Amino acid sequence: NAGVTQTPKFQVLKTGQSMTLQCAQDMNHEYMSWYRQDPGMGLRLIHYSVGAGITDQGEVPNGYNVSRSTTEDFPLRLLSAAPSQTSVYFCASSPYGTGGVYGYTFGSGTRLTVV
Amino acid sequence: QQPVQSPQAVILREGEDAVINCSSSKALYSVHWYRQKHGEAPVFLMILLKGGEQKGHEKISASFNEKKQQSSLYLTASQLSYSGTYFCGTATSGGGADGLTFGKGTHLIIQP
C-alpha cells in the first residue's frame, strides 16, 4: 500500500514549456485534489475531483488542467509554464464515506522551478 | 477566502502547552488540522464537524465553535516531535469533497 505517489519529485522547466505532474493513489479514494504551496501562503487549491470523470476548479486554476479518467490517477498539466508557477505541488486524496468524514492523505510533493 | 490562523509563530519549552486558533468568515461544515515538518508533506491530525464533539489525539485535541466559525487546536505537555507548521483546512460542503481552504499556518518550535 503505497498511499499517494507523486512524480517527479523535482523538476526544472523553461518558461513556455509544458509538463504533467503525475499523481496516483492505491487506496480507492474518491476525492482527489491538487494544491500549490508557496512560502507564507499556506496551501492553495488548484483543482479537485470527486470521482472518475468529474473535475472542477479550485482557488487558483489558471494555467493548469486536470483530468480524471480512473479512480487511481489525477494528473496535473501545466500548459505553458511561467515563473509564477514555481512552487511545491501536493496531490491529496480522501475516501468517500456515508456517515463519516475523513482527512486527506498527501503525496510527498513535486518541487517545480520555472526559469 | 483563507481562514485566519493565530498566532503566526510560537516558541515553547518542552512540556509547555500551546493553543492555535483558526477563524473563518464562512459557514463551515468541517475543520481539518494538519501538521507539516520541513520538507515533508502535511499529515492529517484530526477533523471537527459541525455539531460534533471536541476531538482528541493523545495530547493533542481540538474544538469547533460553530457560532463563531472558529476552531482551536490544543497541544498539552508539548514534545520535541510536535515541532512543525500547523495548518487548519476548512470545508464548506460535506466531507471536504470540493477540497479544503487552508490557513497560512502556525510555526511551532519546541525547545528542549
mmCIF file with all atom_site columns, N, CA, C and O in Angstrom, chain A residues 31-33 35 37 40-45 48-50 59 90 94 101-109 111, chain B residues 2 29-30 32 34 36 39-44 47 49 87 94-105:
data_model
loop_
_atom_site.group_PDB
_atom_site.id
_atom_site.type_symbol
_atom_site.label_atom_id
_atom_site.label_alt_id
_atom_site.label_comp_id
_atom_site.label_asym_id
_atom_site.label_entity_id
_atom_site.label_seq_id
_atom_site.pdbx_PDB_ins_code
_atom_site.Cartn_x
_atom_site.Cartn_y
_atom_site.Cartn_z
_atom_site.occupancy
_atom_site.B_iso_or_equiv
_atom_site.pdbx_formal_charge
_atom_site.auth_seq_id
_atom_site.auth_comp_id
_atom_site.auth_asym_id
_atom_site.auth_atom_id
_atom_site.pdbx_PDB_model_num
ATOM 1   N N  . TYR A 1 31  ? -12.131 11.099 -3.553 1.00 0.00 ? 31  TYR A N  1
ATOM 2   C CA . TYR A 1 31  ? -11.810 12.516 -3.623 1.00 0.00 ? 31  TYR A CA 1
ATOM 3   C C  . TYR A 1 31  ? -10.307 12.698 -3.838 1.00 0.00 ? 31  TYR A C  1
ATOM 4   O O  . TYR A 1 31  ? -9.491  12.099 -3.130 1.00 0.00 ? 31  TYR A O  1
ATOM 5   N N  . MET A 1 32  ? -9.959  13.549 -4.814 1.00 0.00 ? 32  MET A N  1
ATOM 6   C CA . MET A 1 32  ? -8.564  13.900 -5.026 1.00 0.00 ? 32  MET A CA 1
ATOM 7   C C  . MET A 1 32  ? -8.471  15.388 -5.324 1.00 0.00 ? 32  MET A C  1
ATOM 8   O O  . MET A 1 32  ? -9.409  15.994 -5.867 1.00 0.00 ? 32  MET A O  1
ATOM 9   N N  . SER A 1 33  ? -7.340  15.968 -4.975 1.00 0.00 ? 33  SER A N  1
ATOM 10  C CA . SER A 1 33  ? -7.171  17.396 -5.202 1.00 0.00 ? 33  SER A CA 1
ATOM 11  C C  . SER A 1 33  ? -5.701  17.743 -5.352 1.00 0.00 ? 33  SER A C  1
ATOM 12  O O  . SER A 1 33  ? -4.830  16.981 -4.921 1.00 0.00 ? 33  SER A O  1
ATOM 13  N N  . TYR A 1 35  ? -2.866  20.931 -4.763 1.00 0.00 ? 35  TYR A N  1
ATOM 14  C CA . TYR A 1 35  ? -2.560  22.174 -4.077 1.00 0.00 ? 35  TYR A CA 1
ATOM 15  C C  . TYR A 1 35  ? -1.178  22.654 -4.483 1.00 0.00 ? 35  TYR A C  1
ATOM 16  O O  . TYR A 1 35  ? -0.309  21.857 -4.812 1.00 0.00 ? 35  TYR A O  1
ATOM 17  N N  . GLN A 1 37  ? 1.941   25.104 -2.829 1.00 0.00 ? 37  GLN A N  1
ATOM 18  C CA . GLN A 1 37  ? 2.370   25.704 -1.573 1.00 0.00 ? 37  GLN A CA 1
ATOM 19  C C  . GLN A 1 37  ? 3.501   26.672 -1.838 1.00 0.00 ? 37  GLN A C  1
ATOM 20  O O  . GLN A 1 37  ? 4.555   26.281 -2.336 1.00 0.00 ? 37  GLN A O  1
ATOM 21  N N  . GLY A 1 40  ? 4.783   31.325 3.016  1.00 0.00 ? 40  GLY A N  1
ATOM 22  C CA . GLY A 1 40  ? 3.908   32.295 3.657  1.00 0.00 ? 40  GLY A CA 1
ATOM 23  C C  . GLY A 1 40  ? 2.472   32.303 3.183  1.00 0.00 ? 40  GLY A C  1
ATOM 24  O O  . GLY A 1 40  ? 1.671   33.119 3.640  1.00 0.00 ? 40  GLY A O  1
ATOM 25  N N  . MET A 1 41  ? 2.137   31.397 2.236  1.00 0.00 ? 41  MET A N  1
ATOM 26  C CA . MET A 1 41  ? 0.782   31.425 1.654  1.00 0.00 ? 41  MET A CA 1
ATOM 27  C C  . MET A 1 41  ? -0.051  30.217 2.063  1.00 0.00 ? 41  MET A C  1
ATOM 28  O O  . MET A 1 41  ? -1.227  30.137 1.747  1.00 0.00 ? 41  MET A O  1
ATOM 29  N N  . GLY A 1 42  ? 0.543   29.265 2.704  1.00 0.00 ? 42  GLY A N  1
ATOM 30  C CA . GLY A 1 42  ? -0.203  28.057 3.009  1.00 0.00 ? 42  GLY A CA 1
ATOM 31  C C  . GLY A 1 42  ? -0.386  27.220 1.752  1.00 0.00 ? 42  GLY A C  1
ATOM 32  O O  . GLY A 1 42  ? 0.342   27.346 0.767  1.00 0.00 ? 42  GLY A O  1
ATOM 33  N N  . LEU A 1 43  ? -1.402  26.374 1.761  1.00 0.00 ? 43  LEU A N  1
ATOM 34  C CA . LEU A 1 43  ? -1.715  25.526 0.612  1.00 0.00 ? 43  LEU A CA 1
ATOM 35  C C  . LEU A 1 43  ? -2.947  26.100 -0.089 1.00 0.00 ? 43  LEU A C  1
ATOM 36  O O  . LEU A 1 43  ? -3.955  26.378 0.555  1.00 0.00 ? 43  LEU A O  1
ATOM 37  N N  . ARG A 1 44  ? -2.854  26.240 -1.392 1.00 0.00 ? 44  ARG A N  1
ATOM 38  C CA . ARG A 1 44  ? -3.978  26.785 -2.162 1.00 0.00 ? 44  ARG A CA 1
ATOM 39  C C  . ARG A 1 44  ? -4.464  25.751 -3.175 1.00 0.00 ? 44  ARG A C  1
ATOM 40  O O  . ARG A 1 44  ? -3.661  25.146 -3.896 1.00 0.00 ? 44  ARG A O  1
ATOM 41  N N  . LEU A 1 45  ? -5.764  25.594 -3.223 1.00 0.00 ? 45  LEU A N  1
ATOM 42  C CA . LEU A 1 45  ? -6.384  24.567 -4.052 1.00 0.00 ? 45  LEU A CA 1
ATOM 43  C C  . LEU A 1 45  ? -6.370  24.975 -5.523 1.00 0.00 ? 45  LEU A C  1
ATOM 44  O O  . LEU A 1 45  ? -6.831  26.057 -5.891 1.00 0.00 ? 45  LEU A O  1
ATOM 45  N N  . TYR A 1 48  ? -9.838  20.032 -8.182 1.00 0.00 ? 48  TYR A N  1
ATOM 46  C CA . TYR A 1 48  ? -10.225 18.881 -7.386 1.00 0.00 ? 48  TYR A CA 1
ATOM 47  C C  . TYR A 1 48  ? -11.141 17.960 -8.194 1.00 0.00 ? 48  TYR A C  1
ATOM 48  O O  . TYR A 1 48  ? -11.669 18.348 -9.244 1.00 0.00 ? 48  TYR A O  1
ATOM 49  N N  . SER A 1 49  ? -11.297 16.745 -7.686 1.00 0.00 ? 49  SER A N  1
ATOM 50  C CA . SER A 1 49  ? -12.149 15.757 -8.341 1.00 0.00 ? 49  SER A CA 1
ATOM 51  C C  . SER A 1 49  ? -12.892 14.957 -7.285 1.00 0.00 ? 49  SER A C  1
ATOM 52  O O  . SER A 1 49  ? -12.305 14.542 -6.283 1.00 0.00 ? 49  SER A O  1
ATOM 53  N N  . VAL A 1 50  ? -14.180 14.730 -7.508 1.00 0.00 ? 50  VAL A N  1
ATOM 54  C CA . VAL A 1 50  ? -14.983 13.947 -6.569 1.00 0.00 ? 50  VAL A CA 1
ATOM 55  C C  . VAL A 1 50  ? -15.187 12.521 -7.065 1.00 0.00 ? 50  VAL A C  1
ATOM 56  O O  . VAL A 1 50  ? -15.868 11.728 -6.403 1.00 0.00 ? 50  VAL A O  1
ATOM 57  N N  . GLU A 1 59  ? -9.262  27.358 -6.143 1.00 0.00 ? 59  GLU A N  1
ATOM 58  C CA . GLU A 1 59  ? -8.990  28.788 -5.929 1.00 0.00 ? 59  GLU A CA 1
ATOM 59  C C  . GLU A 1 59  ? -8.052  29.395 -6.979 1.00 0.00 ? 59  GLU A C  1
ATOM 60  O O  . GLU A 1 59  ? -8.227  30.538 -7.389 1.00 0.00 ? 59  GLU A O  1
ATOM 61  N N  . PHE A 1 90  ? 1.365   19.652 -4.229 1.00 0.00 ? 90  PHE A N  1
ATOM 62  C CA . PHE A 1 90  ? 0.940   18.470 -3.485 1.00 0.00 ? 90  PHE A CA 1
ATOM 63  C C  . PHE A 1 90  ? -0.371  17.945 -4.050 1.00 0.00 ? 90  PHE A C  1
ATOM 64  O O  . PHE A 1 90  ? -1.302  18.712 -4.321 1.00 0.00 ? 90  PHE A O  1
ATOM 65  N N  . SER A 1 94  ? -8.797  11.495 -0.446 1.00 0.00 ? 94  SER A N  1
ATOM 66  C CA . SER A 1 94  ? -9.609  11.194 0.730  1.00 0.00 ? 94  SER A CA 1
ATOM 67  C C  . SER A 1 94  ? -10.714 10.245 0.315  1.00 0.00 ? 94  SER A C  1
ATOM 68  O O  . SER A 1 94  ? -11.253 10.352 -0.791 1.00 0.00 ? 94  SER A O  1
ATOM 69  N N  . VAL A 1 101 ? -16.614 11.425 7.790  1.00 0.00 ? 101 VAL A N  1
ATOM 70  C CA . VAL A 1 101 ? -15.811 12.414 7.070  1.00 0.00 ? 101 VAL A CA 1
ATOM 71  C C  . VAL A 1 101 ? -14.363 12.123 7.410  1.00 0.00 ? 101 VAL A C  1
ATOM 72  O O  . VAL A 1 101 ? -14.027 11.927 8.583  1.00 0.00 ? 101 VAL A O  1
ATOM 73  N N  . TYR A 1 102 ? -13.553 12.111 6.388  1.00 0.00 ? 102 TYR A N  1
ATOM 74  C CA . TYR A 1 102 ? -12.178 11.666 6.568  1.00 0.00 ? 102 TYR A CA 1
ATOM 75  C C  . TYR A 1 102 ? -11.194 12.730 6.148  1.00 0.00 ? 102 TYR A C  1
ATOM 76  O O  . TYR A 1 102 ? -11.484 13.599 5.340  1.00 0.00 ? 102 TYR A O  1
ATOM 77  N N  . GLY A 1 103 ? -10.004 12.628 6.703  1.00 0.00 ? 103 GLY A N  1
ATOM 78  C CA . GLY A 1 103 ? -8.949  13.558 6.338  1.00 0.00 ? 103 GLY A CA 1
ATOM 79  C C  . GLY A 1 103 ? -8.305  13.181 5.022  1.00 0.00 ? 103 GLY A C  1
ATOM 80  O O  . GLY A 1 103 ? -8.536  12.098 4.469  1.00 0.00 ? 103 GLY A O  1
ATOM 81  N N  . TYR A 1 104 ? -7.491  14.069 4.523  1.00 0.00 ? 104 TYR A N  1
ATOM 82  C CA . TYR A 1 104 ? -6.779  13.858 3.273  1.00 0.00 ? 104 TYR A CA 1
ATOM 83  C C  . TYR A 1 104 ? -5.390  13.274 3.547  1.00 0.00 ? 104 TYR A C  1
ATOM 84  O O  . TYR A 1 104 ? -4.722  13.656 4.508  1.00 0.00 ? 104 TYR A O  1
ATOM 85  N N  . THR A 1 105 ? -4.983  12.373 2.656  1.00 0.00 ? 105 THR A N  1
ATOM 86  C CA . THR A 1 105 ? -3.621  11.851 2.645  1.00 0.00 ? 105 THR A CA 1
ATOM 87  C C  . THR A 1 105 ? -2.875  12.564 1.531  1.00 0.00 ? 105 THR A C  1
ATOM 88  O O  . THR A 1 105 ? -3.335  12.577 0.390  1.00 0.00 ? 105 THR A O  1
ATOM 89  N N  . PHE A 1 106 ? -1.741  13.148 1.868  1.00 0.00 ? 106 PHE A N  1
ATOM 90  C CA . PHE A 1 106 ? -0.965  13.910 0.898  1.00 0.00 ? 106 PHE A CA 1
ATOM 91  C C  . PHE A 1 106 ? 0.180   13.077 0.330  1.00 0.00 ? 106 PHE A C  1
ATOM 92  O O  . PHE A 1 106 ? 0.769   12.241 1.028  1.00 0.00 ? 106 PHE A O  1
ATOM 93  N N  . GLY A 1 107 ? 0.490   13.350 -0.944 1.00 0.00 ? 107 GLY A N  1
ATOM 94  C CA . GLY A 1 107 ? 1.706   12.820 -1.531 1.00 0.00 ? 107 GLY A CA 1
ATOM 95  C C  . GLY A 1 107 ? 2.903   13.610 -1.028 1.00 0.00 ? 107 GLY A C  1
ATOM 96  O O  . GLY A 1 107 ? 2.761   14.606 -0.320 1.00 0.00 ? 107 GLY A O  1
ATOM 97  N N  . SER A 1 108 ? 4.096   13.164 -1.414 1.00 0.00 ? 108 SER A N  1
ATOM 98  C CA . SER A 1 108 ? 5.332   13.771 -0.907 1.00 0.00 ? 108 SER A CA 1
ATOM 99  C C  . SER A 1 108 ? 5.691   15.065 -1.616 1.00 0.00 ? 108 SER A C  1
ATOM 100 O O  . SER A 1 108 ? 6.613   15.757 -1.206 1.00 0.00 ? 108 SER A O  1
ATOM 101 N N  . GLY A 1 109 ? 4.983   15.404 -2.681 1.00 0.00 ? 109 GLY A N  1
ATOM 102 C CA . GLY A 1 109 ? 5.173   16.692 -3.324 1.00 0.00 ? 109 GLY A CA 1
ATOM 103 C C  . GLY A 1 109 ? 6.106   16.673 -4.521 1.00 0.00 ? 109 GLY A C  1
ATOM 104 O O  . GLY A 1 109 ? 6.965   15.786 -4.660 1.00 0.00 ? 109 GLY A O  1
ATOM 105 N N  . ARG A 1 111 ? 8.601   19.498 -6.367 1.00 0.00 ? 111 ARG A N  1
ATOM 106 C CA . ARG A 1 111 ? 9.168   20.844 -6.295 1.00 0.00 ? 111 ARG A CA 1
ATOM 107 C C  . ARG A 1 111 ? 9.485   21.293 -7.706 1.00 0.00 ? 111 ARG A C  1
ATOM 108 O O  . ARG A 1 111 ? 10.361  20.719 -8.357 1.00 0.00 ? 111 ARG A O  1
ATOM 109 N N  . GLN B 2 2   ? -9.193  32.675 2.667  1.00 0.00 ? 2   GLN B N  1
ATOM 110 C CA . GLN B 2 2   ? -8.473  31.806 3.577  1.00 0.00 ? 2   GLN B CA 1
ATOM 111 C C  . GLN B 2 2   ? -8.903  32.047 5.020  1.00 0.00 ? 2   GLN B C  1
ATOM 112 O O  . GLN B 2 2   ? -9.098  33.195 5.438  1.00 0.00 ? 2   GLN B O  1
ATOM 113 N N  . TYR B 2 29  ? -18.613 23.477 7.338  1.00 0.00 ? 29  TYR B N  1
ATOM 114 C CA . TYR B 2 29  ? -19.108 22.129 7.614  1.00 0.00 ? 29  TYR B CA 1
ATOM 115 C C  . TYR B 2 29  ? -18.109 21.371 8.466  1.00 0.00 ? 29  TYR B C  1
ATOM 116 O O  . TYR B 2 29  ? -18.486 20.601 9.343  1.00 0.00 ? 29  TYR B O  1
ATOM 117 N N  . SER B 2 30  ? -16.835 21.577 8.181  1.00 0.00 ? 30  SER B N  1
ATOM 118 C CA . SER B 2 30  ? -15.810 20.871 8.940  1.00 0.00 ? 30  SER B CA 1
ATOM 119 C C  . SER B 2 30  ? -14.517 21.669 8.960  1.00 0.00 ? 30  SER B C  1
ATOM 120 O O  . SER B 2 30  ? -14.280 22.530 8.109  1.00 0.00 ? 30  SER B O  1
ATOM 121 N N  . HIS B 2 32  ? -10.360 20.782 9.365  1.00 0.00 ? 32  HIS B N  1
ATOM 122 C CA . HIS B 2 32  ? -9.290  19.777 9.441  1.00 0.00 ? 32  HIS B CA 1
ATOM 123 C C  . HIS B 2 32  ? -8.047  20.427 10.029 1.00 0.00 ? 32  HIS B C  1
ATOM 124 O O  . HIS B 2 32  ? -7.779  21.601 9.772  1.00 0.00 ? 32  HIS B O  1
ATOM 125 N N  . TYR B 2 34  ? -3.764  19.799 10.210 1.00 0.00 ? 34  TYR B N  1
ATOM 126 C CA . TYR B 2 34  ? -2.627  19.076 9.659  1.00 0.00 ? 34  TYR B CA 1
ATOM 127 C C  . TYR B 2 34  ? -1.341  19.636 10.267 1.00 0.00 ? 34  TYR B C  1
ATOM 128 O O  . TYR B 2 34  ? -1.268  20.810 10.623 1.00 0.00 ? 34  TYR B O  1
ATOM 129 N N  . GLN B 2 36  ? 2.835   19.840 9.345  1.00 0.00 ? 36  GLN B N  1
ATOM 130 C CA . GLN B 2 36  ? 3.835   19.651 8.292  1.00 0.00 ? 36  GLN B CA 1
ATOM 131 C C  . GLN B 2 36  ? 5.222   19.941 8.852  1.00 0.00 ? 36  GLN B C  1
ATOM 132 O O  . GLN B 2 36  ? 5.467   21.022 9.398  1.00 0.00 ? 36  GLN B O  1
ATOM 133 N N  . GLY B 2 39  ? 10.104  20.293 4.656  1.00 0.00 ? 39  GLY B N  1
ATOM 134 C CA . GLY B 2 39  ? 10.460  19.437 3.531  1.00 0.00 ? 39  GLY B CA 1
ATOM 135 C C  . GLY B 2 39  ? 9.597   18.202 3.375  1.00 0.00 ? 39  GLY B C  1
ATOM 136 O O  . GLY B 2 39  ? 9.889   17.363 2.519  1.00 0.00 ? 39  GLY B O  1
ATOM 137 N N  . GLU B 2 40  ? 8.546   18.094 4.179  1.00 0.00 ? 40  GLU B N  1
ATOM 138 C CA . GLU B 2 40  ? 7.686   16.914 4.114  1.00 0.00 ? 40  GLU B CA 1
ATOM 139 C C  . GLU B 2 40  ? 6.264   17.295 3.748  1.00 0.00 ? 40  GLU B C  1
ATOM 140 O O  . GLU B 2 40  ? 5.914   18.463 3.639  1.00 0.00 ? 40  GLU B O  1
ATOM 141 N N  . ALA B 2 41  ? 5.443   16.288 3.559  1.00 0.00 ? 41  ALA B N  1
ATOM 142 C CA . ALA B 2 41  ? 4.038   16.514 3.226  1.00 0.00 ? 41  ALA B CA 1
ATOM 143 C C  . ALA B 2 41  ? 3.237   16.794 4.486  1.00 0.00 ? 41  ALA B C  1
ATOM 144 O O  . ALA B 2 41  ? 3.598   16.347 5.583  1.00 0.00 ? 41  ALA B O  1
ATOM 145 N N  . PRO B 2 42  ? 2.142   17.517 4.376  1.00 0.00 ? 42  PRO B N  1
ATOM 146 C CA . PRO B 2 42  ? 1.243   17.681 5.535  1.00 0.00 ? 42  PRO B CA 1
ATOM 147 C C  . PRO B 2 42  ? 0.682   16.328 5.962  1.00 0.00 ? 42  PRO B C  1
ATOM 148 O O  . PRO B 2 42  ? 0.402   15.461 5.126  1.00 0.00 ? 42  PRO B O  1
ATOM 149 N N  . VAL B 2 43  ? 0.508   16.177 7.268  1.00 0.00 ? 43  VAL B N  1
ATOM 150 C CA . VAL B 2 43  ? -0.030  14.944 7.829  1.00 0.00 ? 43  VAL B CA 1
ATOM 151 C C  . VAL B 2 43  ? -1.308  15.263 8.593  1.00 0.00 ? 43  VAL B C  1
ATOM 152 O O  . VAL B 2 43  ? -1.333  16.175 9.424  1.00 0.00 ? 43  VAL B O  1
ATOM 153 N N  . PHE B 2 44  ? -2.348  14.510 8.305  1.00 0.00 ? 44  PHE B N  1
ATOM 154 C CA . PHE B 2 44  ? -3.650  14.722 8.931  1.00 0.00 ? 44  PHE B CA 1
ATOM 155 C C  . PHE B 2 44  ? -3.589  14.413 10.419 1.00 0.00 ? 44  PHE B C  1
ATOM 156 O O  . PHE B 2 44  ? -3.077  13.379 10.842 1.00 0.00 ? 44  PHE B O  1
ATOM 157 N N  . ILE B 2 47  ? -10.203 15.900 12.519 1.00 0.00 ? 47  ILE B N  1
ATOM 158 C CA . ILE B 2 47  ? -11.242 16.660 11.845 1.00 0.00 ? 47  ILE B CA 1
ATOM 159 C C  . ILE B 2 47  ? -12.354 16.965 12.834 1.00 0.00 ? 47  ILE B C  1
ATOM 160 O O  . ILE B 2 47  ? -12.702 16.144 13.679 1.00 0.00 ? 47  ILE B O  1
ATOM 161 N N  . LEU B 2 49  ? -16.313 18.301 12.976 1.00 0.00 ? 49  LEU B N  1
ATOM 162 C CA . LEU B 2 49  ? -17.529 18.513 12.190 1.00 0.00 ? 49  LEU B CA 1
ATOM 163 C C  . LEU B 2 49  ? -18.479 19.429 12.929 1.00 0.00 ? 49  LEU B C  1
ATOM 164 O O  . LEU B 2 49  ? -18.505 19.425 14.157 1.00 0.00 ? 49  LEU B O  1
ATOM 165 N N  . PHE B 2 87  ? -1.497  23.611 10.089 1.00 0.00 ? 87  PHE B N  1
ATOM 166 C CA . PHE B 2 87  ? -2.453  24.245 9.186  1.00 0.00 ? 87  PHE B CA 1
ATOM 167 C C  . PHE B 2 87  ? -3.867  23.801 9.537  1.00 0.00 ? 87  PHE B C  1
ATOM 168 O O  . PHE B 2 87  ? -4.101  22.608 9.783  1.00 0.00 ? 87  PHE B O  1
ATOM 169 N N  . GLY B 2 94  ? -20.095 19.114 2.670  1.00 0.00 ? 94  GLY B N  1
ATOM 170 C CA . GLY B 2 94  ? -19.875 17.888 3.401  1.00 0.00 ? 94  GLY B CA 1
ATOM 171 C C  . GLY B 2 94  ? -18.644 17.129 2.964  1.00 0.00 ? 94  GLY B C  1
ATOM 172 O O  . GLY B 2 94  ? -18.415 16.921 1.789  1.00 0.00 ? 94  GLY B O  1
ATOM 173 N N  . GLY B 2 95  ? -17.831 16.741 3.912  1.00 0.00 ? 95  GLY B N  1
ATOM 174 C CA . GLY B 2 95  ? -16.714 15.862 3.638  1.00 0.00 ? 95  GLY B CA 1
ATOM 175 C C  . GLY B 2 95  ? -15.500 16.500 3.007  1.00 0.00 ? 95  GLY B C  1
ATOM 176 O O  . GLY B 2 95  ? -14.494 15.840 2.801  1.00 0.00 ? 95  GLY B O  1
ATOM 177 N N  . GLY B 2 96  ? -15.600 17.778 2.670  1.00 0.00 ? 96  GLY B N  1
ATOM 178 C CA . GLY B 2 96  ? -14.455 18.392 2.015  1.00 0.00 ? 96  GLY B CA 1
ATOM 179 C C  . GLY B 2 96  ? -14.227 17.833 0.629  1.00 0.00 ? 96  GLY B C  1
ATOM 180 O O  . GLY B 2 96  ? -13.099 17.855 0.124  1.00 0.00 ? 96  GLY B O  1
ATOM 181 N N  . ALA B 2 97  ? -15.283 17.343 -0.023 1.00 0.00 ? 97  ALA B N  1
ATOM 182 C CA . ALA B 2 97  ? -15.135 16.746 -1.340 1.00 0.00 ? 97  ALA B CA 1
ATOM 183 C C  . ALA B 2 97  ? -14.593 17.739 -2.355 1.00 0.00 ? 97  ALA B C  1
ATOM 184 O O  . ALA B 2 97  ? -13.860 17.369 -3.275 1.00 0.00 ? 97  ALA B O  1
ATOM 185 N N  . ASP B 2 98  ? -14.969 19.006 -2.184 1.00 0.00 ? 98  ASP B N  1
ATOM 186 C CA . ASP B 2 98  ? -14.504 20.022 -3.121 1.00 0.00 ? 98  ASP B CA 1
ATOM 187 C C  . ASP B 2 98  ? -13.227 20.676 -2.617 1.00 0.00 ? 98  ASP B C  1
ATOM 188 O O  . ASP B 2 98  ? -12.951 21.837 -2.905 1.00 0.00 ? 98  ASP B O  1
ATOM 189 N N  . GLY B 2 99  ? -12.442 19.934 -1.862 1.00 0.00 ? 99  GLY B N  1
ATOM 190 C CA . GLY B 2 99  ? -11.153 20.422 -1.406 1.00 0.00 ? 99  GLY B CA 1
ATOM 191 C C  . GLY B 2 99  ? -11.265 21.276 -0.162 1.00 0.00 ? 99  GLY B C  1
ATOM 192 O O  . GLY B 2 99  ? -12.360 21.573 0.322  1.00 0.00 ? 99  GLY B O  1
ATOM 193 N N  . LEU B 2 100 ? -10.131 21.658 0.358  1.00 0.00 ? 100 LEU B N  1
ATOM 194 C CA . LEU B 2 100 ? -10.059 22.439 1.587  1.00 0.00 ? 100 LEU B CA 1
ATOM 195 C C  . LEU B 2 100 ? -9.454  23.804 1.305  1.00 0.00 ? 100 LEU B C  1
ATOM 196 O O  . LEU B 2 100 ? -8.637  23.967 0.392  1.00 0.00 ? 100 LEU B O  1
ATOM 197 N N  . THR B 2 101 ? -9.856  24.773 2.117  1.00 0.00 ? 101 THR B N  1
ATOM 198 C CA . THR B 2 101 ? -9.235  26.088 2.095  1.00 0.00 ? 101 THR B CA 1
ATOM 199 C C  . THR B 2 101 ? -8.372  26.188 3.341  1.00 0.00 ? 101 THR B C  1
ATOM 200 O O  . THR B 2 101 ? -8.884  26.091 4.455  1.00 0.00 ? 101 THR B O  1
ATOM 201 N N  . PHE B 2 102 ? -7.081  26.343 3.124  1.00 0.00 ? 102 PHE B N  1
ATOM 202 C CA . PHE B 2 102 ? -6.135  26.310 4.236  1.00 0.00 ? 102 PHE B CA 1
ATOM 203 C C  . PHE B 2 102 ? -5.760  27.709 4.708  1.00 0.00 ? 102 PHE B C  1
ATOM 204 O O  . PHE B 2 102 ? -5.699  28.658 3.927  1.00 0.00 ? 102 PHE B O  1
ATOM 205 N N  . GLY B 2 103 ? -5.475  27.792 6.019  1.00 0.00 ? 103 GLY B N  1
ATOM 206 C CA . GLY B 2 103 ? -4.864  28.986 6.558  1.00 0.00 ? 103 GLY B CA 1
ATOM 207 C C  . GLY B 2 103 ? -3.387  29.031 6.193  1.00 0.00 ? 103 GLY B C  1
ATOM 208 O O  . GLY B 2 103 ? -2.853  28.087 5.600  1.00 0.00 ? 103 GLY B O  1
ATOM 209 N N  . LYS B 2 104 ? -2.732  30.124 6.563  1.00 0.00 ? 104 LYS B N  1
ATOM 210 C CA . LYS B 2 104 ? -1.330  30.301 6.184  1.00 0.00 ? 104 LYS B CA 1
ATOM 211 C C  . LYS B 2 104 ? -0.378  29.557 7.104  1.00 0.00 ? 104 LYS B C  1
ATOM 212 O O  . LYS B 2 104 ? 0.819   29.516 6.838  1.00 0.00 ? 104 LYS B O  1
ATOM 213 N N  . GLY B 2 105 ? -0.902  28.990 8.165  1.00 0.00 ? 105 GLY B N  1
ATOM 214 C CA . GLY B 2 105 ? -0.069  28.147 9.011  1.00 0.00 ? 105 GLY B CA 1
ATOM 215 C C  . GLY B 2 105 ? 0.446   28.835 10.264 1.00 0.00 ? 105 GLY B C  1
ATOM 216 O O  . GLY B 2 105 ? 0.572   30.057 10.320 1.00 0.00 ? 105 GLY B O  1
#
